[in-house]
Coordinates of C-alpha atoms and ligand atoms in Angstrom, one line a residue:
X1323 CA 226.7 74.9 -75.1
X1324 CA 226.6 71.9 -77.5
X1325 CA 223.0 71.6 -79.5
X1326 CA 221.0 69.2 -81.3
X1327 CA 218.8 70.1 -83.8
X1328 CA 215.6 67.6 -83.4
X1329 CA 213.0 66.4 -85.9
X1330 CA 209.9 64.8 -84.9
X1331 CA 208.0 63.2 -87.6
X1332 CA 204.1 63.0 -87.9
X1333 CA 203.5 59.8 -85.7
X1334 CA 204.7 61.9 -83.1
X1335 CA 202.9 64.6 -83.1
X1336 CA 199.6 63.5 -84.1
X1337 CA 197.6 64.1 -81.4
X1338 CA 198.3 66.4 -77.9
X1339 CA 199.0 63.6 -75.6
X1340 CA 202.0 62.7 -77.9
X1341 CA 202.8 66.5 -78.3
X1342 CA 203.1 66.5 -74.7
X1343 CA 205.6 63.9 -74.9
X1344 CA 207.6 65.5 -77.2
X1345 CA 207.5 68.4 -75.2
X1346 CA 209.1 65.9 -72.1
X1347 CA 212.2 65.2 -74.4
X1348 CA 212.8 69.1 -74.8
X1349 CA 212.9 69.7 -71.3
X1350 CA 216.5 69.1 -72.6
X1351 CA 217.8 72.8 -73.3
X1352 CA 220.8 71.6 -75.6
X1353 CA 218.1 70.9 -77.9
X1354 CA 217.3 74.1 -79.8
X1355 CA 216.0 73.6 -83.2
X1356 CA 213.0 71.5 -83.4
X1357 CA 211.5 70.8 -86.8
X1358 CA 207.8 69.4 -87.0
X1359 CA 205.7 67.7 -89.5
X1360 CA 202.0 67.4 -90.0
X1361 CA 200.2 65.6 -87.6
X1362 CA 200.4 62.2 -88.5
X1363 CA 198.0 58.9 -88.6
X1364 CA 196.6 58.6 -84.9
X1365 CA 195.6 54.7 -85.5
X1366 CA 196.2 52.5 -88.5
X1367 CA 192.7 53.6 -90.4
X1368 CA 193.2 57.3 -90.0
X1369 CA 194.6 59.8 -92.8
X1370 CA 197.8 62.1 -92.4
X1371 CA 197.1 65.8 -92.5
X1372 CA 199.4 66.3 -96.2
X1373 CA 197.3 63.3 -97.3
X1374 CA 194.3 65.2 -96.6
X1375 CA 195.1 68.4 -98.1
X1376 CA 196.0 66.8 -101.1
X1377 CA 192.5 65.0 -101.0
X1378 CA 190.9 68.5 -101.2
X1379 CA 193.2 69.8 -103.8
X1380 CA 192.6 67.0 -106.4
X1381 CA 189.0 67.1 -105.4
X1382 CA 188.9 70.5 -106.5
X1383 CA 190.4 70.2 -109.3
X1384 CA 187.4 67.8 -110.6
X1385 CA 185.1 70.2 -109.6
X1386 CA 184.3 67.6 -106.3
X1387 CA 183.4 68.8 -103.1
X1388 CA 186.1 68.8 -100.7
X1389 CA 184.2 70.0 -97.4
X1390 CA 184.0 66.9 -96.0
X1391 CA 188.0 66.3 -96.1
X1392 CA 188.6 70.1 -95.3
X1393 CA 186.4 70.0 -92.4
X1394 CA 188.5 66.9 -91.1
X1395 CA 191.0 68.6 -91.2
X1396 CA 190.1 71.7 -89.6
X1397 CA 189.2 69.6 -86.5
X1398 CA 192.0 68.0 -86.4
X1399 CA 193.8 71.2 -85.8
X1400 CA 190.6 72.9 -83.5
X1401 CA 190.9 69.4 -81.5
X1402 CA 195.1 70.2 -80.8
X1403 CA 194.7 73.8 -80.0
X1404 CA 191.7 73.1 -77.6
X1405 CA 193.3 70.2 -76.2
X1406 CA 196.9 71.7 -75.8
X1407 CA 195.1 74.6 -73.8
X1408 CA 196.8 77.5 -76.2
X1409 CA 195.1 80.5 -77.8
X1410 CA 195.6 80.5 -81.1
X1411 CA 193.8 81.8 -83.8
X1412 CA 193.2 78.9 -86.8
X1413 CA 190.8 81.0 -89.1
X1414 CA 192.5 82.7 -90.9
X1415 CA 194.9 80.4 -92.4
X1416 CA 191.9 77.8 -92.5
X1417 CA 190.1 80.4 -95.1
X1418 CA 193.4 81.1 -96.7
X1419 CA 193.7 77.7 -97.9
X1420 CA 190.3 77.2 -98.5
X1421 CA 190.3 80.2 -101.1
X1422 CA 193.6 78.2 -103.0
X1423 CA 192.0 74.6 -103.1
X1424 CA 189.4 77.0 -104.5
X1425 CA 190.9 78.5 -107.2
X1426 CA 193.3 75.4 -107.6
X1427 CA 196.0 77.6 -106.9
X1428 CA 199.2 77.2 -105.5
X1429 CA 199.7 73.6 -104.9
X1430 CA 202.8 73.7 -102.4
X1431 CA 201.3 76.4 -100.3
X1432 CA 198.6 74.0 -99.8
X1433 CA 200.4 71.1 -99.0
X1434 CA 202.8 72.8 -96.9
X1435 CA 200.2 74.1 -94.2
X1436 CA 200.0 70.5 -92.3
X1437 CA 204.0 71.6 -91.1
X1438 CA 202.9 75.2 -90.8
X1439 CA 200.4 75.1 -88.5
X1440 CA 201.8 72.7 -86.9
X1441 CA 204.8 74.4 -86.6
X1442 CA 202.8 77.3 -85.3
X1443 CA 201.0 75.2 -82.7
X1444 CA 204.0 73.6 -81.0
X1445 CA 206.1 76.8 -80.9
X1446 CA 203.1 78.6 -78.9
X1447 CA 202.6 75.6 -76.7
X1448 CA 206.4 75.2 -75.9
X1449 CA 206.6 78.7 -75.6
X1450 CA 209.7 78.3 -78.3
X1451 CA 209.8 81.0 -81.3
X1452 CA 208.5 80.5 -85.0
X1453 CA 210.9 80.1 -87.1
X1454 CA 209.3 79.8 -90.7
X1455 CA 210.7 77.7 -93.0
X1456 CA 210.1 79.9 -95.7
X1457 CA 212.7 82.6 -94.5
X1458 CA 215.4 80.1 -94.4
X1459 CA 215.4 77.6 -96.7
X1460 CA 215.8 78.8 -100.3
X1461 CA 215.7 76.6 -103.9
X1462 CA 217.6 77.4 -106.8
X1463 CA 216.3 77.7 -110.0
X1464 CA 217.2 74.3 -110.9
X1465 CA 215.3 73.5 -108.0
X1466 CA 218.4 72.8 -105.8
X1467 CA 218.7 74.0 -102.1
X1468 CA 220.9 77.5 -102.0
X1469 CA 222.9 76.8 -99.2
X1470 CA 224.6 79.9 -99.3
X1471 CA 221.5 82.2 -99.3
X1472 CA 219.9 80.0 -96.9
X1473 CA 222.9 80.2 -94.5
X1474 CA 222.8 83.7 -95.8
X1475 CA 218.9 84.0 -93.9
X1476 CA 219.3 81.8 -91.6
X1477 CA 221.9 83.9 -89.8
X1478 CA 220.4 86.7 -89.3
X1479 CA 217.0 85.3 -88.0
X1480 CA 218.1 83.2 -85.6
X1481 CA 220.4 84.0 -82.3
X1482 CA 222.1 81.5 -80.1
X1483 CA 220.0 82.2 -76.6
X1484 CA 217.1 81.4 -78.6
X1485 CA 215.0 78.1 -78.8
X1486 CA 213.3 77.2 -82.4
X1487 CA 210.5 76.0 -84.1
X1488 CA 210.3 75.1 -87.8
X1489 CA 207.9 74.0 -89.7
X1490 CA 209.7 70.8 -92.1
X1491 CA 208.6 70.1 -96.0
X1492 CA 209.0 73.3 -97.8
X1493 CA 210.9 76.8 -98.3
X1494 CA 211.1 79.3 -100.9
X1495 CA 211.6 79.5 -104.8
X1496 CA 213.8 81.9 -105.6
X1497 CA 212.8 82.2 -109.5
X1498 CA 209.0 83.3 -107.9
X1499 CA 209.4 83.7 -104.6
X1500 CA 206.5 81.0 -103.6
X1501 CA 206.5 78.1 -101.5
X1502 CA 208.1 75.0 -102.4
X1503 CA 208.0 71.6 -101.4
X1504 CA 210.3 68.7 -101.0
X1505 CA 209.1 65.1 -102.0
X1506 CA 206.8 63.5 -99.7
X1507 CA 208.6 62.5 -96.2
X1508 CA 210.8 65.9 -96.7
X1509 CA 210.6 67.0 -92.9
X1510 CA 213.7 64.7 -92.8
X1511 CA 215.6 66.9 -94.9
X1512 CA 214.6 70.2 -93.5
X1513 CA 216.2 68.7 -90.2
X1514 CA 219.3 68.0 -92.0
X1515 CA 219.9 71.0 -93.7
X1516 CA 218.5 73.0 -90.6
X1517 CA 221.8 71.4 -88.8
X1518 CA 224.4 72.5 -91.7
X1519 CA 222.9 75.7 -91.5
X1520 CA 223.5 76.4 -87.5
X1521 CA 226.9 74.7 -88.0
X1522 CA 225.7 71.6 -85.2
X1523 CA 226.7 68.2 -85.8
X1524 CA 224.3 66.0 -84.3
X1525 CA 221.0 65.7 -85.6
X1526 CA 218.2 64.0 -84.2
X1527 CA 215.3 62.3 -85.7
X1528 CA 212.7 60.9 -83.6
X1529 CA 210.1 58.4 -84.9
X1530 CA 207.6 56.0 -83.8
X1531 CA 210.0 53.0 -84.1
X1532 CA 213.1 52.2 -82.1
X1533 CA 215.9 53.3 -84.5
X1534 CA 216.4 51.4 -88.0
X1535 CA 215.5 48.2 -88.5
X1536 CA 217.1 45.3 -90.5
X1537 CA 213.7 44.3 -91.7
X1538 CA 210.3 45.6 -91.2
X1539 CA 209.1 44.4 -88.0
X1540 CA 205.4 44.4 -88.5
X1541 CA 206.0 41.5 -90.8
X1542 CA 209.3 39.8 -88.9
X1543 CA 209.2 39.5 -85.5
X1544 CA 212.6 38.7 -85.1
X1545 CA 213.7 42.0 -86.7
X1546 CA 216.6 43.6 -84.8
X1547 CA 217.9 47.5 -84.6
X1548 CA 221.2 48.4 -86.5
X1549 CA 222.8 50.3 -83.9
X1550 CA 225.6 51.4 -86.1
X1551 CA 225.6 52.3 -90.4
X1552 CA 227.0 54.3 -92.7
X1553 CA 225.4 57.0 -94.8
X1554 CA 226.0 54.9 -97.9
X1555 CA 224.0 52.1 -96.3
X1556 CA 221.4 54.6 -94.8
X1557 CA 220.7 55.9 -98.1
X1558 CA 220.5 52.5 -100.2
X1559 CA 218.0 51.4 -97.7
X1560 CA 215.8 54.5 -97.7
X1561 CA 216.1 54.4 -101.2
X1562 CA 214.9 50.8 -101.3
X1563 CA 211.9 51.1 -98.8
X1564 CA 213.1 51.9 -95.8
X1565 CA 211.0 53.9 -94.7
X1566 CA 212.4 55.3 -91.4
X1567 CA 214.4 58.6 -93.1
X1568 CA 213.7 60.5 -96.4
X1569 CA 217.0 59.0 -98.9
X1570 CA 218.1 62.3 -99.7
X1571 CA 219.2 63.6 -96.1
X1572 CA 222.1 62.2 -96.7
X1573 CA 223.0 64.0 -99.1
X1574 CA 223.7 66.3 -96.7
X1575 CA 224.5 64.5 -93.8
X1576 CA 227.4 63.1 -95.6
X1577 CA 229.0 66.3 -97.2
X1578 CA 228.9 68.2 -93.8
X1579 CA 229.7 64.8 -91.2
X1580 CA 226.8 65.6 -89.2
X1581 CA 225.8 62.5 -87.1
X1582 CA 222.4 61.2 -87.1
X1583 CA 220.6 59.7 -84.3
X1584 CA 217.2 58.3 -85.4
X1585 CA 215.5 57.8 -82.2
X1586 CA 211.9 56.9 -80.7
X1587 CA 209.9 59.4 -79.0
X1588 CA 207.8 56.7 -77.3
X1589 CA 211.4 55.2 -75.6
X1590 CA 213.5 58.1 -75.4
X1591 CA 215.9 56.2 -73.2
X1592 CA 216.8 53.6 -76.1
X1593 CA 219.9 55.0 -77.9
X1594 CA 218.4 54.3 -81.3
X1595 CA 220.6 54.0 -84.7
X1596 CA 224.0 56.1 -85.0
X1597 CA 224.5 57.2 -88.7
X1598 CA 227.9 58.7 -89.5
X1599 CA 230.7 58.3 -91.0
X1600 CA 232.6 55.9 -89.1
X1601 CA 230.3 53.0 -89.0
X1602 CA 230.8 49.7 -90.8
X1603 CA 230.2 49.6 -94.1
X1604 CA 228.7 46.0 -93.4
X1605 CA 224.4 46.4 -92.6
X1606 CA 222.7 43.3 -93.8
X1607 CA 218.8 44.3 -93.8
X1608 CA 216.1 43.1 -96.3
X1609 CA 213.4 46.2 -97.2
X1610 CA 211.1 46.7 -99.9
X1611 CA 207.8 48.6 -101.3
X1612 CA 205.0 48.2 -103.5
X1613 CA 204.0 50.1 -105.7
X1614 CA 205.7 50.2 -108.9
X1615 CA 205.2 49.1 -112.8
X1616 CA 207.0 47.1 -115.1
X1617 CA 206.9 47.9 -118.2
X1618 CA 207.8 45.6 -120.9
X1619 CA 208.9 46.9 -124.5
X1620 CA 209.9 45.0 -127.5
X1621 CA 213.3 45.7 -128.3
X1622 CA 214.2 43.8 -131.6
X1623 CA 216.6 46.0 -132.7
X1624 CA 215.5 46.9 -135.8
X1625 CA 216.3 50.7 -136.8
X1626 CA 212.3 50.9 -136.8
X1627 CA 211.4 49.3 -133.0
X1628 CA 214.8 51.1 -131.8
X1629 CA 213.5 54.5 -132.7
X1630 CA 210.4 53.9 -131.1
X1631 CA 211.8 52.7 -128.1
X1632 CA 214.0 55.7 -127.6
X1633 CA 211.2 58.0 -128.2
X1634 CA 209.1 56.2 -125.9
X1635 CA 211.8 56.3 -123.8
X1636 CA 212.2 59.6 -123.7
X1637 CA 208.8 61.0 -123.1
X1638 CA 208.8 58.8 -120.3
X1639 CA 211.1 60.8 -118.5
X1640 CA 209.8 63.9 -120.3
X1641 CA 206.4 63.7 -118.5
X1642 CA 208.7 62.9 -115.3
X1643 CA 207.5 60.1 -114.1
X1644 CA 210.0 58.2 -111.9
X1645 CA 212.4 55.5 -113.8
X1646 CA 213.4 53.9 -110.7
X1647 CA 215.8 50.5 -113.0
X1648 CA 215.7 50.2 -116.8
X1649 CA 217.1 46.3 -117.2
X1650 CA 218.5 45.5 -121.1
X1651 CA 217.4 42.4 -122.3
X1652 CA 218.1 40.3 -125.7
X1653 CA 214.9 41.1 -127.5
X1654 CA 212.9 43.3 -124.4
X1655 CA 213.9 46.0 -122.2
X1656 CA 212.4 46.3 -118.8
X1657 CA 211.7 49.6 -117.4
X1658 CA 210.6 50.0 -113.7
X1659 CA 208.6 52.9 -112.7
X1660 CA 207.6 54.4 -109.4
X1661 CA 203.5 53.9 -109.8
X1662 CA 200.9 56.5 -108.6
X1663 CA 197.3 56.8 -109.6
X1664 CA 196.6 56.9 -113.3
X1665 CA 200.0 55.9 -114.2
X1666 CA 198.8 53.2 -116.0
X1667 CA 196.6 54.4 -118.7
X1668 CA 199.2 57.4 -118.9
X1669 CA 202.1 54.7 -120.0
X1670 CA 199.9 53.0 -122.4
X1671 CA 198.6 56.2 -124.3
X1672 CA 202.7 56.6 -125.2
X1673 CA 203.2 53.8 -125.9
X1674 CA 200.4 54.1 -128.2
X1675 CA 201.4 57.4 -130.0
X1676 CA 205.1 55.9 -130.0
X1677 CA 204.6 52.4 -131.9
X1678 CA 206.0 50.8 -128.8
X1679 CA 205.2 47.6 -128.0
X1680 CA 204.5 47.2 -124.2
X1681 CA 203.0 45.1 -121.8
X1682 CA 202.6 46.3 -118.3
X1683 CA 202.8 44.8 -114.5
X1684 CA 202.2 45.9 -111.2
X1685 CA 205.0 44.8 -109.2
X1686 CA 206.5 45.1 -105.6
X1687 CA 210.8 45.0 -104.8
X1688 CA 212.0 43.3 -102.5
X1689 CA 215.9 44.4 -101.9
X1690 CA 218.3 42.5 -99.9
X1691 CA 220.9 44.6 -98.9
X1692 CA 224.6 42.7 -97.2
X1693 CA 228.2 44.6 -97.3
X1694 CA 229.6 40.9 -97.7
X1695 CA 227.4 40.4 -100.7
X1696 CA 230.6 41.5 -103.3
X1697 CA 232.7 39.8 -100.8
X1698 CA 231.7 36.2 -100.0
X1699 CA 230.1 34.5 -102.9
X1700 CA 228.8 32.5 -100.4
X1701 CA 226.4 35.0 -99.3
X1702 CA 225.0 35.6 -103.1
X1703 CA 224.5 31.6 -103.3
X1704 CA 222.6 31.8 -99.4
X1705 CA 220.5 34.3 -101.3
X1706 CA 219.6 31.8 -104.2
X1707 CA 218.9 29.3 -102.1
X1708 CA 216.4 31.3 -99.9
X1709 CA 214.8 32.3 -103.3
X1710 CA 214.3 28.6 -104.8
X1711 CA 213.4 27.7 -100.7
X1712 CA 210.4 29.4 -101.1
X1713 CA 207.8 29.8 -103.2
X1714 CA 207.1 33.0 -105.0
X1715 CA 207.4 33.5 -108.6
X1716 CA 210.5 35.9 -109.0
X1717 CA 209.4 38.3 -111.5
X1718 CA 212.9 39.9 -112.4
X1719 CA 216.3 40.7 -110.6
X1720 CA 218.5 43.2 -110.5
X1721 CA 221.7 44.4 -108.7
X1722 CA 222.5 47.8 -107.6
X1723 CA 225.4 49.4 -108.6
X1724 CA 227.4 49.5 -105.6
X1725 CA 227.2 45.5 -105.3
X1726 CA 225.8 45.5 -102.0
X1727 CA 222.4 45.0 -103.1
X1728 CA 220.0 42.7 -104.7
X1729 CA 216.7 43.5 -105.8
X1730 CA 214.0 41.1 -106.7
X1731 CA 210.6 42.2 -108.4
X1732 CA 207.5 40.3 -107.3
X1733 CA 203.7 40.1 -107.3
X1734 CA 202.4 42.5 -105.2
X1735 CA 200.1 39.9 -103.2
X1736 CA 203.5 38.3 -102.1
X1737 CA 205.2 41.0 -100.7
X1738 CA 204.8 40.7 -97.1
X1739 CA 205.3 36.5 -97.2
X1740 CA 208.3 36.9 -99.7
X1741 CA 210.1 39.4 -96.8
X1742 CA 209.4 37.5 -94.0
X1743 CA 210.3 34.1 -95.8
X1744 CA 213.6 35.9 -96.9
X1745 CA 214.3 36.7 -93.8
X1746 CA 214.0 34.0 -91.8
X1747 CA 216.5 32.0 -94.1
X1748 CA 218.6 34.4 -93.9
X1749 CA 218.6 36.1 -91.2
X1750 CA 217.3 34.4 -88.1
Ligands
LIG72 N1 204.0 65.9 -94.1 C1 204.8 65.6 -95.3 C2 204.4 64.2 -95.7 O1 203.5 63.5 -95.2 C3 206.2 65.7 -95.0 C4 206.8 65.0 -93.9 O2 206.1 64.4 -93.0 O3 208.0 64.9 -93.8 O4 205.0 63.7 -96.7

């Protein structure tokens, strides 16, 4: 019997009426393992379960109260039970959670609960078994995936008449033996390593969206599907803003030539993207995100600046925040950094206690991403002319290293105009 392993992220299961359809696209029996996320937004304004339960953590934290969010949250899941017509008992794992947020304990069992009860849910309703991700997915103490322990685990709970469901996001630790969580969007790489582990090659992703796109098509109309790419090109794009597949998937994907299907569970008919091996090396897409700062230091090279510099440098990465380009200059080096809430004030403070001179912007990237960019020159001079075609100050560029992409910083305000004017020169 061939088998897929499927994942179905949280705009497709974020309320019963969608479970149900998901539930219509595993009337197919080759498909076997099904991973889940939390439920996702069910309209534009509404918040994602992990979004939530991170709400009420940090709430917590400051001594806030977080009733209001938990309570939304406990309805959400009341309202999916009630609706899907299954008996199943939330309380418990409601008060479990509400005793951690409570102590401010144990931040990844927290945020993993969205998949887990979701997980939970689904497998009741489909009448598949509960597979928990904890028992099969194990981290290293370097915080890597153990594949072998995992396979290890993974073997002897699962058997091949059986049908799966698995909660995405998290496993174990093996140095403590707690829950651990990928980075946010990490359902995607449950899925994949959930295929290297039952040895099947074809792994399906389903979304809200058709398969990938060559630019985002709220903001381009014209936007078409790339039916075929590589993993290289998969995992540029997710890496640039893409936002269809979490960018390290491919990691595995790639090492173990497992095909991915990203697919839409609102048009299961369409054949969605293929990503594997085999495909043209040759995607031309434009994709992008807010969200990050650039930070200016003074770089004079004197031995004096150039010690500060390094150590500011250094406890940059030291506190972990995410260096996403560093760009040399003659007198200034430019360091880009992925930007979260009280990022700000935290770069300035060491700066401060470092002697570094800095001056900070909020930016957005847009990336332009075109196999022929290292090939035809006269791709990379279309790309200029686009840019001085439209107009948008261009705050910086920079190229990635496999010279098929192009990156241009910009003020946030101009993100969406910037893509879709891109775009249309280019593209269309
Ligand atoms: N629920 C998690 C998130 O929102 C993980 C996932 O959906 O893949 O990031």
């Amino acid at each position: 019997m061939s088998s897929n392993v499927c994942k179905f992220g949280g705009s497709s299961l974020s309320n019963a009426e969608n479970i149900k359809k998901v539930a219509e696209i595993l009337k197919d029996e080759n498909k076997r393992f099904v991973i889940v996320s939390a439920p996702g937004k069910r309209f534009k304004e509404d918040k994602k379960i992990t979004d939530l339960l991170i709400n009420c953590y940090v709430l917590s934290t400051k001594n806030q109260a977080y009733e209001e969010e938990f309570s939304l949250i406990k309805t959400r899941f009341e309202d999916l039970v009630k609706e899907l017509g299954i008996d199943f008992d939330l309380r418990k794992v409601f008060q479990e959670i509400d005793d951690k947020i409570k102590k401010h304990d144990d931040y990844d069992f927290i945020l993993s609960r969205g998949e887990y009860l979701n997980a939970k849910i689904i497998a009741s309703y489909l009448n598949f078994k509960f597979l928990d991700a904890k028992d099969i997915i194990f981290f290293d103490k370097s915080g890597k995936v153990d594949l072998e322990r995992s396979k290890e685990e993974f073997t002897k709970k699962t058997n091949k008449n059986s049908r799966y469901v698995i909660p995405g996001f998290y496993g174990t630790n093996e140095v403590n033996s707690k829950i651990k969580v990928f980075s946010r969007g990490g359902s995607d790489i449950t899925g994949a390593i959930v295929a290297v582990l039952s040895d099947i090659k074809t792994y399906e992703n389903y979304t809200d969206v058709d398969g990938v796109y060559d630019v985002d098509p709220n903001k381009c109309k014209k936007a078409k599907i790339i039916k075929k790419l590589s993993y290289d090109d998969m995992r540029i794009m997710s890496s640039l803003g893409a936002e269809v597949l979490h960018p390290d998937s491919t990691y595995f994907l790639e090492k173990y030539d497992i095909t991915l299907n990203i697919r839409n569970t609102f048009n299961p008919s369409n054949s969605g993207s293929i990503i594997r091996k085999e495909s043209p090396n040759f995607t031309r897409c434009i994709t992008g995100k807010r969200g990050y700062l650039l930070v200016n230091v003074e770089n004079k090279k004197n031995s004096q600046q150039k010690e500060n510099l390094a150590n500011f440098k250094n406890s940059l990465r030291k506190n972990n925040f995410e260096i996403i380009r560093t760009i040399e200059g003659v007198d200034s080096l430019s360091i880009i950094i992925k930007s979260f809430e009280g990022l700000e004030s935290k770069v300035y403070k060491l700066a401060c206690d470092y002697n570094a001179k800095i001056t900070i912007k909020k930016i957005a990237l847009v990336s332009i991403i075109d196999g022929a960019f290292n090939k035809e020159l006269s791709v990379q001079s279309k790309i200029f002319d686009a840019l001085s075609k439209i107009d948008f100050e261009v705050i910086l560029i920079t190229k990635g290293a496999l010279d098929i992409s192009i990156s241009f910083g910009v003020e946030e305000d101009s993100f969406d105009k910037v893509i879709e004017s891109i775009y249309s020169f280019l593209y269309t």
